[in-house]
Amino acid sequence: TALTRAQRLENLHGAFALSRAGRRQLEISTAGAILVDDVLTTGSTVDECAKTLRHAGFQKILVVTVMRG
């Protein structure tokens, strides 16, 4: 929580990868994915995850957040 947005983005760059289950889902459909985050602070975590999902081939990403920090 002490990092700035720029520091979070740098810290998270390349931190996520598509799981085996995610790759199997892409074989079924590339239409979209739902990304769930418990707390949205700067948005850098969902941003990096969404980039990973888009790069993998998902066409749309829906982000659901439980709380805003």
PDB file of N, CA and C in Angstrom:
ATOM      1  N   THR A   1       0.819  -1.209   0.000  1.00  0.00           N
ATOM      2  CA  THR A   1       0.000   0.000   0.000  1.00  0.00           C
ATOM      3  C   THR A   1       0.857   1.264   0.000  1.00  0.00           C
ATOM      4  N   ALA A   2       2.140   1.144   0.300  1.00  0.00           N
ATOM      5  CA  ALA A   2       3.007   2.318   0.385  1.00  0.00           C
ATOM      6  C   ALA A   2       3.595   2.712  -0.970  1.00  0.00           C
ATOM      7  N   LEU A   3       3.397   1.895  -1.990  1.00  0.00           N
ATOM      8  CA  LEU A   3       3.968   2.199  -3.303  1.00  0.00           C
ATOM      9  C   LEU A   3       3.096   3.175  -4.079  1.00  0.00           C
ATOM     10  N   THR A   4       3.736   3.996  -4.890  1.00  0.00           N
ATOM     11  CA  THR A   4       2.994   4.887  -5.780  1.00  0.00           C
ATOM     12  C   THR A   4       2.469   4.072  -6.956  1.00  0.00           C
ATOM     13  N   ARG A   5       1.588   4.654  -7.750  1.00  0.00           N
ATOM     14  CA  ARG A   5       1.055   3.957  -8.932  1.00  0.00           C
ATOM     15  C   ARG A   5       2.189   3.542  -9.868  1.00  0.00           C
ATOM     16  N   ALA A   6       3.133   4.434 -10.119  1.00  0.00           N
ATOM     17  CA  ALA A   6       4.255   4.123 -11.013  1.00  0.00           C
ATOM     18  C   ALA A   6       5.085   2.970 -10.453  1.00  0.00           C
ATOM     19  N   GLN A   7       5.322   2.969  -9.157  1.00  0.00           N
ATOM     20  CA  GLN A   7       6.084   1.892  -8.527  1.00  0.00           C
ATOM     21  C   GLN A   7       5.329   0.567  -8.600  1.00  0.00           C
ATOM     22  N   ARG A   8       4.013   0.617  -8.415  1.00  0.00           N
ATOM     23  CA  ARG A   8       3.199  -0.599  -8.511  1.00  0.00           C
ATOM     24  C   ARG A   8       3.249  -1.162  -9.921  1.00  0.00           C
ATOM     25  N   LEU A   9       3.117  -0.298 -10.912  1.00  0.00           N
ATOM     26  CA  LEU A   9       3.158  -0.753 -12.309  1.00  0.00           C
ATOM     27  C   LEU A   9       4.496  -1.411 -12.623  1.00  0.00           C
ATOM     28  N   GLU A  10       5.570  -0.798 -12.170  1.00  0.00           N
ATOM     29  CA  GLU A  10       6.901  -1.358 -12.410  1.00  0.00           C
ATOM     30  C   GLU A  10       7.060  -2.688 -11.668  1.00  0.00           C
ATOM     31  N   ASN A  11       6.580  -2.740 -10.441  1.00  0.00           N
ATOM     32  CA  ASN A  11       6.677  -3.934  -9.617  1.00  0.00           C
ATOM     33  C   ASN A  11       5.873  -5.104 -10.206  1.00  0.00           C
ATOM     34  N   LEU A  12       4.753  -4.817 -10.835  1.00  0.00           N
ATOM     35  CA  LEU A  12       3.865  -5.851 -11.353  1.00  0.00           C
ATOM     36  C   LEU A  12       4.170  -6.262 -12.790  1.00  0.00           C
ATOM     37  N   HIS A  13       4.990  -5.492 -13.483  1.00  0.00           N
ATOM     38  CA  HIS A  13       5.261  -5.767 -14.896  1.00  0.00           C
ATOM     39  C   HIS A  13       5.753  -7.206 -15.084  1.00  0.00           C
ATOM     40  N   GLY A  14       5.015  -7.983 -15.852  1.00  0.00           N
ATOM     41  CA  GLY A  14       5.382  -9.363 -16.127  1.00  0.00           C
ATOM     42  C   GLY A  14       5.143 -10.334 -14.985  1.00  0.00           C
ATOM     43  N   ALA A  15       4.402  -9.910 -13.962  1.00  0.00           N
ATOM     44  CA  ALA A  15       4.203 -10.748 -12.780  1.00  0.00           C
ATOM     45  C   ALA A  15       3.145 -11.829 -12.974  1.00  0.00           C
ATOM     46  N   PHE A  16       2.323 -11.723 -14.017  1.00  0.00           N
ATOM     47  CA  PHE A  16       1.216 -12.660 -14.188  1.00  0.00           C
ATOM     48  C   PHE A  16       1.372 -13.468 -15.464  1.00  0.00           C
ATOM     49  N   ALA A  17       0.845 -14.687 -15.415  1.00  0.00           N
ATOM     50  CA  ALA A  17       0.862 -15.566 -16.582  1.00  0.00           C
ATOM     51  C   ALA A  17      -0.449 -16.336 -16.622  1.00  0.00           C
ATOM     52  N   LEU A  18      -0.822 -16.766 -17.797  1.00  0.00           N
ATOM     53  CA  LEU A  18      -2.044 -17.535 -17.957  1.00  0.00           C
ATOM     54  C   LEU A  18      -1.832 -18.947 -17.408  1.00  0.00           C
ATOM     55  N   SER A  19      -2.772 -19.411 -16.618  1.00  0.00           N
ATOM     56  CA  SER A  19      -2.685 -20.755 -16.043  1.00  0.00           C
ATOM     57  C   SER A  19      -3.045 -21.815 -17.096  1.00  0.00           C
ATOM     58  N   ARG A  20      -2.819 -23.050 -16.751  1.00  0.00           N
ATOM     59  CA  ARG A  20      -3.190 -24.157 -17.636  1.00  0.00           C
ATOM     60  C   ARG A  20      -4.700 -24.127 -17.901  1.00  0.00           C
ATOM     61  N   ALA A  21      -5.486 -23.846 -16.870  1.00  0.00           N
ATOM     62  CA  ALA A  21      -6.942 -23.759 -17.028  1.00  0.00           C
ATOM     63  C   ALA A  21      -7.320 -22.598 -17.955  1.00  0.00           C
ATOM     64  N   GLY A  22      -6.599 -21.511 -17.847  1.00  0.00           N
ATOM     65  CA  GLY A  22      -6.847 -20.366 -18.732  1.00  0.00           C
ATOM     66  C   GLY A  22      -6.552 -20.694 -20.178  1.00  0.00           C
ATOM     67  N   ARG A  23      -5.474 -21.427 -20.408  1.00  0.00           N
ATOM     68  CA  ARG A  23      -5.128 -21.839 -21.778  1.00  0.00           C
ATOM     69  C   ARG A  23      -6.185 -22.786 -22.336  1.00  0.00           C
ATOM     70  N   ARG A  24      -6.707 -23.685 -21.489  1.00  0.00           N
ATOM     71  CA  ARG A  24      -7.780 -24.581 -21.929  1.00  0.00           C
ATOM     72  C   ARG A  24      -9.029 -23.787 -22.281  1.00  0.00           C
ATOM     73  N   GLN A  25      -9.334 -22.750 -21.486  1.00  0.00           N
ATOM     74  CA  GLN A  25     -10.505 -21.924 -21.761  1.00  0.00           C
ATOM     75  C   GLN A  25     -10.359 -21.214 -23.103  1.00  0.00           C
ATOM     76  N   LEU A  26      -9.157 -20.767 -23.429  1.00  0.00           N
ATOM     77  CA  LEU A  26      -8.923 -20.120 -24.725  1.00  0.00           C
ATOM     78  C   LEU A  26      -9.202 -21.064 -25.886  1.00  0.00           C
ATOM     79  N   GLU A  27      -8.964 -22.365 -25.693  1.00  0.00           N
ATOM     80  CA  GLU A  27      -9.258 -23.344 -26.732  1.00  0.00           C
ATOM     81  C   GLU A  27     -10.760 -23.463 -26.968  1.00  0.00           C
ATOM     82  N   ILE A  28     -11.547 -23.211 -25.920  1.00  0.00           N
ATOM     83  CA  ILE A  28     -13.008 -23.279 -26.020  1.00  0.00           C
ATOM     84  C   ILE A  28     -13.564 -21.991 -26.603  1.00  0.00           C
ATOM     85  N   SER A  29     -13.118 -20.854 -26.054  1.00  0.00           N
ATOM     86  CA  SER A  29     -13.645 -19.559 -26.494  1.00  0.00           C
ATOM     87  C   SER A  29     -12.689 -18.431 -26.110  1.00  0.00           C
ATOM     88  N   THR A  30     -12.505 -17.494 -27.027  1.00  0.00           N
ATOM     89  CA  THR A  30     -11.697 -16.307 -26.750  1.00  0.00           C
ATOM     90  C   THR A  30     -12.569 -15.095 -26.443  1.00  0.00           C
ATOM     91  N   ALA A  31     -13.881 -15.326 -26.303  1.00  0.00           N
ATOM     92  CA  ALA A  31     -14.825 -14.224 -26.151  1.00  0.00           C
ATOM     93  C   ALA A  31     -14.512 -13.320 -24.969  1.00  0.00           C
ATOM     94  N   GLY A  32     -14.154 -13.895 -23.810  1.00  0.00           N
ATOM     95  CA  GLY A  32     -13.900 -13.026 -22.676  1.00  0.00           C
ATOM     96  C   GLY A  32     -13.513 -13.763 -21.421  1.00  0.00           C
ATOM     97  N   ALA A  33     -13.124 -12.979 -20.425  1.00  0.00           N
ATOM     98  CA  ALA A  33     -12.721 -13.501 -19.129  1.00  0.00           C
ATOM     99  C   ALA A  33     -13.220 -12.555 -18.047  1.00  0.00           C
ATOM    100  N   ILE A  34     -13.463 -13.104 -16.877  1.00  0.00           N
ATOM    101  CA  ILE A  34     -13.845 -12.300 -15.723  1.00  0.00           C
ATOM    102  C   ILE A  34     -12.666 -12.279 -14.765  1.00  0.00           C
ATOM    103  N   LEU A  35     -12.250 -11.081 -14.399  1.00  0.00           N
ATOM    104  CA  LEU A  35     -11.125 -10.870 -13.490  1.00  0.00           C
ATOM    105  C   LEU A  35     -11.683 -10.326 -12.182  1.00  0.00           C
ATOM    106  N   VAL A  36     -11.427 -11.025 -11.081  1.00  0.00           N
ATOM    107  CA  VAL A  36     -11.953 -10.630  -9.771  1.00  0.00           C
ATOM    108  C   VAL A  36     -10.795 -10.159  -8.901  1.00  0.00           C
ATOM    109  N   ASP A  37     -10.935  -8.966  -8.327  1.00  0.00           N
ATOM    110  CA  ASP A  37      -9.926  -8.410  -7.426  1.00  0.00           C
ATOM    111  C   ASP A  37     -10.624  -8.019  -6.130  1.00  0.00           C
ATOM    112  N   ASP A  38     -10.017  -8.357  -5.003  1.00  0.00           N
ATOM    113  CA  ASP A  38     -10.662  -8.065  -3.725  1.00  0.00           C
ATOM    114  C   ASP A  38     -10.714  -6.575  -3.422  1.00  0.00           C
ATOM    115  N   VAL A  39      -9.609  -5.862  -3.641  1.00  0.00           N
ATOM    116  CA  VAL A  39      -9.561  -4.423  -3.353  1.00  0.00           C
ATOM    117  C   VAL A  39      -8.901  -3.701  -4.514  1.00  0.00           C
ATOM    118  N   LEU A  40      -9.559  -2.674  -5.017  1.00  0.00           N
ATOM    119  CA  LEU A  40      -8.990  -1.837  -6.073  1.00  0.00           C
ATOM    120  C   LEU A  40      -8.407  -0.578  -5.425  1.00  0.00           C
ATOM    121  N   THR A  41      -7.101  -0.431  -5.505  1.00  0.00           N
ATOM    122  CA  THR A  41      -6.455   0.757  -4.939  1.00  0.00           C
ATOM    123  C   THR A  41      -6.069   1.696  -6.077  1.00  0.00           C
ATOM    124  N   THR A  42      -5.042   1.338  -6.817  1.00  0.00           N
ATOM    125  CA  THR A  42      -4.635   2.181  -7.951  1.00  0.00           C
ATOM    126  C   THR A  42      -5.091   1.601  -9.284  1.00  0.00           C
ATOM    127  N   GLY A  43      -5.505   0.337  -9.277  1.00  0.00           N
ATOM    128  CA  GLY A  43      -5.910  -0.316 -10.511  1.00  0.00           C
ATOM    129  C   GLY A  43      -4.760  -0.980 -11.250  1.00  0.00           C
ATOM    130  N   SER A  44      -3.560  -0.885 -10.701  1.00  0.00           N
ATOM    131  CA  SER A  44      -2.390  -1.416 -11.403  1.00  0.00           C
ATOM    132  C   SER A  44      -2.400  -2.946 -11.482  1.00  0.00           C
ATOM    133  N   THR A  45      -2.933  -3.616 -10.469  1.00  0.00           N
ATOM    134  CA  THR A  45      -2.981  -5.078 -10.496  1.00  0.00           C
ATOM    135  C   THR A  45      -3.935  -5.561 -11.584  1.00  0.00           C
ATOM    136  N   VAL A  46      -5.156  -5.034 -11.610  1.00  0.00           N
ATOM    137  CA  VAL A  46      -6.104  -5.464 -12.643  1.00  0.00           C
ATOM    138  C   VAL A  46      -5.639  -5.031 -14.023  1.00  0.00           C
ATOM    139  N   ASP A  47      -4.955  -3.913 -14.111  1.00  0.00           N
ATOM    140  CA  ASP A  47      -4.429  -3.448 -15.395  1.00  0.00           C
ATOM    141  C   ASP A  47      -3.410  -4.449 -15.947  1.00  0.00           C
ATOM    142  N   GLU A  48      -2.489  -4.871 -15.118  1.00  0.00           N
ATOM    143  CA  GLU A  48      -1.458  -5.822 -15.560  1.00  0.00           C
ATOM    144  C   GLU A  48      -2.070  -7.186 -15.864  1.00  0.00           C
ATOM    145  N   CYS A  49      -3.011  -7.632 -15.043  1.00  0.00           N
ATOM    146  CA  CYS A  49      -3.693  -8.909 -15.308  1.00  0.00           C
ATOM    147  C   CYS A  49      -4.475  -8.845 -16.617  1.00  0.00           C
ATOM    148  N   ALA A  50      -5.184  -7.746 -16.839  1.00  0.00           N
ATOM    149  CA  ALA A  50      -5.957  -7.593 -18.077  1.00  0.00           C
ATOM    150  C   ALA A  50      -5.038  -7.586 -19.298  1.00  0.00           C
ATOM    151  N   LYS A  51      -3.893  -6.956 -19.186  1.00  0.00           N
ATOM    152  CA  LYS A  51      -2.923  -6.966 -20.297  1.00  0.00           C
ATOM    153  C   LYS A  51      -2.487  -8.392 -20.610  1.00  0.00           C
ATOM    154  N   THR A  52      -2.239  -9.181 -19.572  1.00  0.00           N
ATOM    155  CA  THR A  52      -1.837 -10.570 -19.751  1.00  0.00           C
ATOM    156  C   THR A  52      -2.939 -11.365 -20.449  1.00  0.00           C
ATOM    157  N   LEU A  53      -4.183 -11.166 -20.004  1.00  0.00           N
ATOM    158  CA  LEU A  53      -5.312 -11.883 -20.614  1.00  0.00           C
ATOM    159  C   LEU A  53      -5.520 -11.464 -22.068  1.00  0.00           C
ATOM    160  N   ARG A  54      -5.424 -10.171 -22.346  1.00  0.00           N
ATOM    161  CA  ARG A  54      -5.574  -9.697 -23.736  1.00  0.00           C
ATOM    162  C   ARG A  54      -4.458 -10.232 -24.624  1.00  0.00           C
ATOM    163  N   HIS A  55      -3.245 -10.202 -24.116  1.00  0.00           N
ATOM    164  CA  HIS A  55      -2.102 -10.691 -24.879  1.00  0.00           C
ATOM    165  C   HIS A  55      -2.263 -12.184 -25.190  1.00  0.00           C
ATOM    166  N   ALA A  56      -2.873 -12.921 -24.259  1.00  0.00           N
ATOM    167  CA  ALA A  56      -3.104 -14.356 -24.455  1.00  0.00           C
ATOM    168  C   ALA A  56      -4.157 -14.618 -25.525  1.00  0.00           C
ATOM    169  N   GLY A  57      -5.071 -13.642 -25.725  1.00  0.00           N
ATOM    170  CA  GLY A  57      -6.075 -13.813 -26.766  1.00  0.00           C
ATOM    171  C   GLY A  57      -7.512 -13.558 -26.376  1.00  0.00           C
ATOM    172  N   PHE A  58      -7.771 -13.292 -25.107  1.00  0.00           N
ATOM    173  CA  PHE A  58      -9.145 -12.984 -24.716  1.00  0.00           C
ATOM    174  C   PHE A  58      -9.562 -11.639 -25.319  1.00  0.00           C
ATOM    175  N   GLN A  59     -10.771 -11.585 -25.853  1.00  0.00           N
ATOM    176  CA  GLN A  59     -11.235 -10.380 -26.531  1.00  0.00           C
ATOM    177  C   GLN A  59     -11.777  -9.327 -25.568  1.00  0.00           C
ATOM    178  N   LYS A  60     -12.469  -9.768 -24.532  1.00  0.00           N
ATOM    179  CA  LYS A  60     -13.042  -8.832 -23.554  1.00  0.00           C
ATOM    180  C   LYS A  60     -12.691  -9.311 -22.157  1.00  0.00           C
ATOM    181  N   ILE A  61     -12.441  -8.358 -21.271  1.00  0.00           N
ATOM    182  CA  ILE A  61     -12.153  -8.675 -19.872  1.00  0.00           C
ATOM    183  C   ILE A  61     -13.091  -7.839 -19.003  1.00  0.00           C
ATOM    184  N   LEU A  62     -13.841  -8.515 -18.163  1.00  0.00           N
ATOM    185  CA  LEU A  62     -14.736  -7.857 -17.211  1.00  0.00           C
ATOM    186  C   LEU A  62     -14.053  -7.888 -15.862  1.00  0.00           C
ATOM    187  N   VAL A  63     -13.927  -6.732 -15.220  1.00  0.00           N
ATOM    188  CA  VAL A  63     -13.286  -6.652 -13.903  1.00  0.00           C
ATOM    189  C   VAL A  63     -14.367  -6.462 -12.852  1.00  0.00           C
ATOM    190  N   VAL A  64     -14.338  -7.320 -11.828  1.00  0.00           N
ATOM    191  CA  VAL A  64     -15.252  -7.231 -10.700  1.00  0.00           C
ATOM    192  C   VAL A  64     -14.403  -6.987  -9.467  1.00  0.00           C
ATOM    193  N   THR A  65     -14.733  -5.918  -8.726  1.00  0.00           N
ATOM    194  CA  THR A  65     -13.977  -5.564  -7.528  1.00  0.00           C
ATOM    195  C   THR A  65     -14.921  -5.535  -6.340  1.00  0.00           C
ATOM    196  N   VAL A  66     -14.471  -6.088  -5.229  1.00  0.00           N
ATOM    197  CA  VAL A  66     -15.295  -6.135  -4.036  1.00  0.00           C
ATOM    198  C   VAL A  66     -15.282  -4.800  -3.291  1.00  0.00           C
ATOM    199  N   MET A  67     -14.088  -4.206  -3.134  1.00  0.00           N
ATOM    200  CA  MET A  67     -13.974  -2.943  -2.394  1.00  0.00           C
ATOM    201  C   MET A  67     -12.982  -2.017  -3.102  1.00  0.00           C
ATOM    202  N   ARG A  68     -13.101  -0.749  -2.817  1.00  0.00           N
ATOM    203  CA  ARG A  68     -12.153   0.237  -3.331  1.00  0.00           C
ATOM    204  C   ARG A  68     -11.366   0.788  -2.151  1.00  0.00           C
ATOM    205  N   GLY A  69     -10.026   0.740  -2.285  1.00  0.00           N
ATOM    206  CA  GLY A  69      -9.151   1.158  -1.182  1.00  0.00           C
ATOM    207  C   GLY A  69      -8.776   2.601  -1.233  1.00  0.00           C
TER     208      GLY A  69
END
